[in-house]
Amino acid sequence: MSKKLRIGIIGTGGIARAHVSAYKKLPYVEIVGVADVIPDKASAFAVAEGLTEAASFDTHTELLGMELDGVSICTPNVSHHVTTVDALRAGKNVLLEKPMSVTLQEGIEMTQAAKESGKMLTLGFQPRYDPNMKLLQTIVQSGRLGNVFYVETGGGRRRGMPGGTFISKKLAGAGAMADIGCYSLDMALNTLGYPRPLTVSAFTSNHFGTNKLYHPEASKFEVEDFGVAMVRFENDLVLQFKISWAMHMDTLGATMFLGTDAGLKVTPAGSGNWSGVWDGAVGSITMFHDEFGGQTATPIPLVQHQLNLFDQKVHDFAEAVRDNKPAPIPGEQILIQQAIIDGVLRSAEARREVSIELPR
């Protein structure tokens, strides 16, 4: 492709600034349009970001009327479905910020729209671009652990509750599960090759978010700040999934892969109230195994890098559009984790185990 890629931005919140910054580093990309449902917000964003040649709109449908090669969708969760489906049906490739959608049915319709349009739907999970996440996948899929039968993932912030649109049921659809839980699920499921889930039994609560001692917007807090679930998969695999925005504890533990031949323990990097979950980097990897009749543990050296992971995901999307490559993180894959999150919320509300139904 000789001409520059024409990219649009839908939604001009904080995450949109990171998308613009990443696109600006690509000489073969130009941002030609910006849209936001709040009147005049798109134009103010364009000015602030130096997008002097970009058109501004108060609806995403107006933006989609432009000649575009792709769009970044950076809207609140509740509008992911409609903006994505509209963009795909308008013939635009889509880079969608996480989580995929609010409900499983929405996610199904989004992947169907991508298939029917022949356009790309890729999801923004930048931790995947950490070389150490790729190392985990290599280790597990090499067969070194044997048959992996149990996985534990998630994590918890001692205090790390967002506000605004994140705590509105109407705008976010879910809380910690969708915000940071999706990263934990992707970290484990991508490592395993995204197996097919069957059932989930879950519990959620929001004791901290609704308490004014811990959150300044307690009266507006409508989503979960804690959740735990047991998920059963095909091939007799079980996953324990736990997540927390706030708790009276320093950690909910490491991620673990238990296999018949060896086990793998993985800790997240970082420290402080907002760390301890998989929206960041890998802190350590240790393999537990038997050698010469004895038990031993082997630290796996981490790959040292200076990559900007957020930039990597935007670059990967743009290159896939430019070179007509498959979606880097395809919607069909993330639909599986969306089914799990949907099942978690249904199970917690029903207070019983529920089945997960995915299209074949």
Coordinates of C-alpha atoms in Angstrom, one line a residue:
M1 CA 0.0 0.0 0.0
S2 CA 1.6 3.2 -1.2
K3 CA -0.7 5.8 0.3
K4 CA -1.0 6.3 4.0
L5 CA -3.5 4.4 6.1
R6 CA -6.5 6.5 7.0
I7 CA -7.4 6.0 10.7
G8 CA -10.3 7.3 12.7
I9 CA -10.7 7.5 16.5
I10 CA -14.0 6.8 18.1
G11 CA -14.2 8.0 21.7
T12 CA -11.8 10.6 23.1
G13 CA -11.2 9.6 26.7
G14 CA -7.8 9.0 28.3
I15 CA -7.0 5.8 26.4
A16 CA -7.6 7.5 23.1
R17 CA -4.6 9.7 23.7
A18 CA -2.4 6.6 23.9
H19 CA -3.7 5.4 20.6
V20 CA -3.0 8.8 19.0
S21 CA 0.5 8.8 20.4
A22 CA 1.2 5.3 19.0
Y23 CA -0.2 6.1 15.5
K24 CA 1.9 9.3 15.3
K25 CA 5.0 7.1 15.5
L26 CA 4.0 5.3 12.3
P27 CA 5.0 7.3 9.1
Y28 CA 2.5 5.3 7.0
V29 CA -0.5 6.3 9.1
E30 CA -2.6 9.5 9.3
I31 CA -5.5 10.2 11.7
V32 CA -8.1 11.7 9.6
G33 CA -11.2 11.8 11.9
V34 CA -12.3 11.8 15.5
A35 CA -15.7 11.2 17.0
D36 CA -17.2 11.5 20.5
V37 CA -20.9 11.6 21.6
I38 CA -20.3 14.6 23.9
P39 CA -20.8 17.7 21.8
D40 CA -17.5 19.5 20.9
K41 CA -15.4 17.0 22.8
A42 CA -14.0 15.5 19.6
S43 CA -12.9 18.9 18.2
A44 CA -11.3 19.9 21.5
F45 CA -9.5 16.5 21.5
A46 CA -8.2 17.0 18.0
V47 CA -6.9 20.5 18.9
A48 CA -5.2 19.2 22.1
E49 CA -3.6 16.3 20.3
G50 CA -2.4 18.4 17.4
L51 CA -4.6 16.7 14.8
T52 CA -5.1 19.8 12.8
E53 CA -6.1 18.0 9.6
A54 CA -8.6 15.6 11.3
A55 CA -12.3 16.1 10.9
S56 CA -14.4 16.1 14.1
F57 CA -17.8 14.5 14.6
D58 CA -20.4 14.2 17.4
T59 CA -21.5 10.7 16.3
H60 CA -19.5 7.7 15.2
T61 CA -21.8 7.1 12.2
E62 CA -20.7 10.4 10.7
L63 CA -17.1 9.4 11.1
L64 CA -17.8 6.1 9.5
G65 CA -19.0 7.9 6.4
M66 CA -15.4 8.9 5.7
E67 CA -13.0 6.9 3.7
L68 CA -11.1 5.0 6.4
D69 CA -8.8 1.9 6.5
G70 CA -9.5 1.4 10.2
V71 CA -10.7 2.8 13.5
S72 CA -9.6 2.6 17.1
I73 CA -12.7 2.2 19.3
C74 CA -12.0 3.8 22.7
T75 CA -15.5 4.3 24.1
P76 CA -17.1 3.1 27.4
N77 CA -17.8 -0.6 27.5
V78 CA -21.5 -0.4 26.9
S79 CA -21.0 1.1 23.4
H80 CA -18.4 -1.4 22.2
H81 CA -21.0 -3.5 20.6
V82 CA -22.8 -0.9 18.5
T83 CA -19.7 1.0 17.4
T84 CA -17.8 -2.2 16.4
V85 CA -20.7 -3.7 14.5
D86 CA -21.4 -0.3 12.7
A87 CA -17.7 0.1 11.8
L88 CA -17.3 -3.5 10.5
R89 CA -20.5 -3.2 8.4
A90 CA -19.2 0.1 7.1
G91 CA -16.1 -1.7 5.8
K92 CA -13.6 -0.5 8.4
N93 CA -11.0 -2.6 10.2
V94 CA -11.4 -2.3 14.0
L95 CA -8.9 -2.1 16.9
L96 CA -11.2 -2.4 20.0
E97 CA -10.1 -1.6 23.5
K98 CA -10.9 -4.2 26.1
P99 CA -13.2 -5.6 27.3
M100 CA -14.8 -7.0 24.2
S101 CA -18.5 -6.3 25.2
V102 CA -20.9 -6.3 28.0
T103 CA -22.7 -9.6 27.2
L104 CA -21.8 -12.8 25.4
Q105 CA -24.6 -12.2 22.8
E106 CA -23.0 -8.9 21.9
G107 CA -19.7 -10.5 21.4
I108 CA -21.2 -13.2 19.2
E109 CA -22.8 -10.5 17.0
M110 CA -19.5 -8.6 16.8
T111 CA -17.6 -11.6 15.6
Q112 CA -20.3 -12.4 13.1
A113 CA -20.1 -8.9 11.7
A114 CA -16.4 -9.3 11.2
K115 CA -16.9 -12.6 9.4
E116 CA -19.7 -11.2 7.2
S117 CA -17.8 -8.0 6.3
G118 CA -14.5 -9.6 5.7
K119 CA -12.9 -6.9 7.9
M120 CA -10.6 -7.3 10.9
L121 CA -11.7 -7.2 14.5
T122 CA -8.8 -7.3 16.9
L123 CA -8.7 -6.6 20.6
G124 CA -6.4 -4.4 22.6
F125 CA -4.6 -6.7 25.0
Q126 CA -1.1 -5.1 25.1
P127 CA 0.4 -7.5 27.8
R128 CA 0.5 -10.2 25.1
Y129 CA 3.3 -8.2 23.5
D130 CA 5.6 -8.7 26.6
P131 CA 8.3 -11.2 25.4
N132 CA 7.9 -12.9 28.8
M133 CA 4.2 -13.6 28.1
K134 CA 5.3 -15.2 24.8
L135 CA 7.9 -17.2 26.8
L136 CA 5.2 -18.6 29.0
Q137 CA 3.2 -19.7 26.0
T138 CA 6.3 -21.4 24.5
I139 CA 7.0 -23.3 27.8
V140 CA 3.4 -24.5 28.3
Q141 CA 2.8 -25.4 24.7
S142 CA 6.1 -27.2 24.4
G143 CA 4.7 -30.0 26.5
R144 CA 7.3 -29.5 29.2
L145 CA 4.6 -29.4 31.9
G146 CA 2.9 -32.6 30.6
N147 CA -0.9 -32.5 30.8
V148 CA -2.0 -29.2 32.3
F149 CA -5.0 -30.0 34.5
Y150 CA -5.3 -27.0 36.8
V151 CA -4.6 -23.3 36.3
E152 CA -5.0 -20.4 38.8
T153 CA -5.0 -16.9 37.6
G154 CA -6.2 -13.4 38.5
G155 CA -4.7 -11.2 41.1
G156 CA -5.7 -8.3 43.3
R157 CA -5.0 -4.7 44.1
R158 CA -5.0 -3.8 47.8
R159 CA -6.4 -0.5 46.7
G160 CA -6.9 0.2 43.0
M161 CA -10.5 1.2 42.3
P162 CA -11.2 3.5 39.4
G163 CA -14.2 5.8 39.2
G164 CA -16.3 7.6 36.6
T165 CA -17.5 5.4 33.8
F166 CA -15.8 2.3 35.3
I167 CA -18.2 2.0 38.2
S168 CA -21.4 2.7 36.3
K169 CA -23.4 -0.5 35.5
K170 CA -25.0 1.4 32.6
L171 CA -21.7 2.4 31.0
A172 CA -19.3 -0.4 32.0
G173 CA -21.6 -3.4 32.4
A174 CA -19.2 -4.9 34.9
G175 CA -16.4 -3.9 37.2
A176 CA -13.2 -5.6 38.2
M177 CA -14.0 -8.7 36.1
A178 CA -14.2 -6.7 32.9
D179 CA -11.6 -4.1 33.7
I180 CA -8.6 -6.1 34.8
G181 CA -10.0 -9.6 35.0
C182 CA -10.0 -9.8 31.2
Y183 CA -6.2 -9.4 31.2
S184 CA -5.8 -12.2 33.7
L185 CA -8.0 -14.5 31.6
D186 CA -6.1 -13.6 28.4
M187 CA -2.8 -14.2 30.1
A188 CA -3.8 -17.8 31.1
L189 CA -6.1 -18.7 28.2
N190 CA -3.7 -17.5 25.5
T191 CA -0.9 -19.5 27.1
L192 CA -3.1 -22.6 27.0
G193 CA -4.3 -22.0 23.4
Y194 CA -7.7 -20.8 24.4
P195 CA -9.5 -24.0 25.4
R196 CA -13.3 -24.2 25.3
P197 CA -15.1 -23.5 28.6
L198 CA -18.1 -25.6 29.7
T199 CA -19.3 -24.3 33.1
V200 CA -18.6 -21.7 35.7
S201 CA -19.5 -21.2 39.4
A202 CA -18.8 -17.7 40.8
F203 CA -19.2 -15.2 43.5
T204 CA -18.8 -11.4 43.3
S205 CA -19.1 -8.6 45.8
N206 CA -18.6 -4.8 46.1
H207 CA -18.0 -4.3 49.8
F208 CA -15.2 -1.7 49.3
G209 CA -16.6 0.3 46.3
T210 CA -19.9 1.0 48.1
N211 CA -18.2 2.1 51.3
K212 CA -17.4 5.8 51.5
L213 CA -14.4 5.0 53.7
Y214 CA -12.7 3.4 50.6
H215 CA -14.2 5.1 47.6
P216 CA -15.1 8.8 47.1
E217 CA -17.9 7.8 44.7
A218 CA -19.4 5.1 46.9
S219 CA -23.0 6.3 46.3
K220 CA -22.5 5.8 42.5
F221 CA -20.7 2.5 42.7
E222 CA -22.8 -0.2 40.9
V223 CA -20.4 -2.9 39.8
E224 CA -18.3 -5.7 41.5
D225 CA -14.9 -4.9 43.1
F226 CA -14.2 -8.5 43.8
G227 CA -14.9 -11.9 42.1
V228 CA -13.8 -15.5 42.2
A229 CA -14.8 -18.3 39.9
M230 CA -14.2 -22.0 39.1
V231 CA -14.3 -22.6 35.4
R232 CA -14.4 -26.1 33.8
F233 CA -13.1 -26.7 30.3
E234 CA -13.0 -29.5 27.8
N235 CA -10.2 -32.1 28.3
D236 CA -10.6 -32.1 32.1
L237 CA -9.0 -28.7 32.7
V238 CA -10.0 -26.5 35.6
L239 CA -9.2 -22.8 36.1
Q240 CA -9.6 -20.8 39.3
F241 CA -10.1 -17.2 38.4
K242 CA -10.0 -14.4 41.1
I243 CA -9.8 -10.7 40.8
S244 CA -10.0 -7.7 43.1
W245 CA -9.9 -3.9 42.9
A246 CA -9.6 -3.6 46.7
M247 CA -9.1 -5.9 49.7
H248 CA -7.4 -6.2 53.1
M249 CA -4.6 -8.4 51.7
D250 CA -1.3 -7.8 49.9
T251 CA -1.9 -10.4 47.2
L252 CA -4.3 -13.1 45.9
G253 CA -1.3 -15.2 44.9
A254 CA 0.6 -16.0 41.8
T255 CA -0.6 -17.5 38.6
M256 CA 0.0 -21.2 38.5
F257 CA 0.0 -23.9 35.8
L258 CA -0.1 -27.4 37.3
G259 CA 0.9 -30.2 34.9
T260 CA 1.5 -33.9 35.2
D261 CA 5.3 -33.5 34.6
A262 CA 6.0 -30.0 36.0
G263 CA 4.4 -26.8 37.3
L264 CA 4.9 -23.2 36.5
K265 CA 4.5 -20.3 39.0
V266 CA 4.3 -16.7 37.6
T267 CA 4.2 -13.5 39.5
P268 CA 3.3 -10.0 38.2
A269 CA 5.8 -7.2 38.3
G270 CA 5.4 -4.0 40.2
S271 CA 4.5 -3.0 43.7
G272 CA 2.0 -0.8 45.5
N273 CA -1.8 -0.4 45.7
W274 CA -2.4 -0.6 41.9
S275 CA -0.1 -3.6 41.2
G276 CA -0.6 -7.3 41.6
V277 CA -2.7 -8.0 38.5
W278 CA -2.0 -8.9 34.9
D279 CA -2.4 -5.5 33.2
G280 CA 1.3 -5.1 33.7
A281 CA 4.5 -7.2 33.2
V282 CA 5.9 -10.5 34.4
G283 CA 7.9 -10.4 37.7
S284 CA 9.2 -13.9 37.9
I285 CA 8.8 -17.4 36.4
T286 CA 9.7 -20.5 38.3
M287 CA 9.3 -24.1 37.2
F288 CA 8.8 -26.8 39.8
H289 CA 9.8 -30.3 38.7
D290 CA 11.5 -33.6 39.7
E291 CA 15.0 -34.3 38.5
F292 CA 17.1 -37.5 39.3
G293 CA 14.6 -38.6 41.8
G294 CA 14.4 -35.4 43.7
Q295 CA 12.2 -32.3 43.8
T296 CA 13.7 -29.0 42.5
A297 CA 12.7 -25.5 41.4
T298 CA 14.3 -23.8 38.4
P299 CA 14.0 -20.0 38.0
I300 CA 13.4 -19.1 34.3
P301 CA 15.4 -16.1 33.3
L302 CA 13.2 -13.2 32.2
V303 CA 13.6 -11.6 28.8
Q304 CA 14.8 -8.0 29.3
H305 CA 13.3 -5.5 27.0
Q306 CA 12.4 -1.8 26.6
L307 CA 9.3 -2.3 24.4
N308 CA 6.3 0.0 24.8
L309 CA 3.6 -2.7 24.9
F310 CA 0.8 -0.3 24.1
D311 CA 2.6 1.0 21.1
Q312 CA 3.2 -2.6 20.0
K313 CA -0.5 -3.5 19.9
V314 CA -1.3 -0.3 17.8
H315 CA 1.6 -0.9 15.5
D316 CA 0.6 -4.6 15.0
F317 CA -3.0 -3.5 14.1
A318 CA -1.7 -0.9 11.6
E319 CA 0.7 -3.3 10.0
A320 CA -1.9 -6.0 9.7
V321 CA -4.2 -3.6 7.9
R322 CA -1.4 -2.3 5.7
D323 CA -0.2 -5.8 4.8
N324 CA -3.6 -7.5 4.7
K325 CA -2.6 -9.9 7.6
P326 CA -5.0 -11.7 9.9
A327 CA -6.2 -10.0 13.1
P328 CA -3.3 -10.0 15.7
I329 CA -5.7 -10.8 18.5
P330 CA -8.8 -12.1 16.8
G331 CA -12.3 -11.4 18.1
E332 CA -13.2 -15.1 17.9
Q333 CA -10.5 -15.9 20.5
I334 CA -11.5 -13.1 22.9
L335 CA -15.2 -14.2 22.6
I336 CA -14.2 -17.3 24.7
Q337 CA -13.1 -15.1 27.6
Q338 CA -16.1 -12.9 27.1
A339 CA -18.2 -16.1 27.5
I340 CA -16.4 -16.7 30.8
I341 CA -17.0 -13.2 32.2
D342 CA -20.6 -13.4 31.1
G343 CA -20.9 -16.7 32.9
V344 CA -19.3 -15.4 36.0
L345 CA -21.8 -12.6 36.3
R346 CA -24.7 -14.9 35.6
S347 CA -23.5 -17.5 38.1
A348 CA -22.9 -14.8 40.8
E349 CA -26.4 -13.5 40.4
A350 CA -28.0 -16.9 40.3
R351 CA -25.8 -18.2 43.1
R352 CA -25.2 -21.5 41.3
E353 CA -23.1 -23.1 38.6
V354 CA -24.1 -22.1 35.1
S355 CA -23.3 -23.5 31.6
I356 CA -21.4 -21.6 29.0
E357 CA -22.8 -21.8 25.6
L358 CA -20.6 -20.8 22.6
P359 CA -21.4 -21.2 18.9
R360 CA -19.6 -24.0 17.2

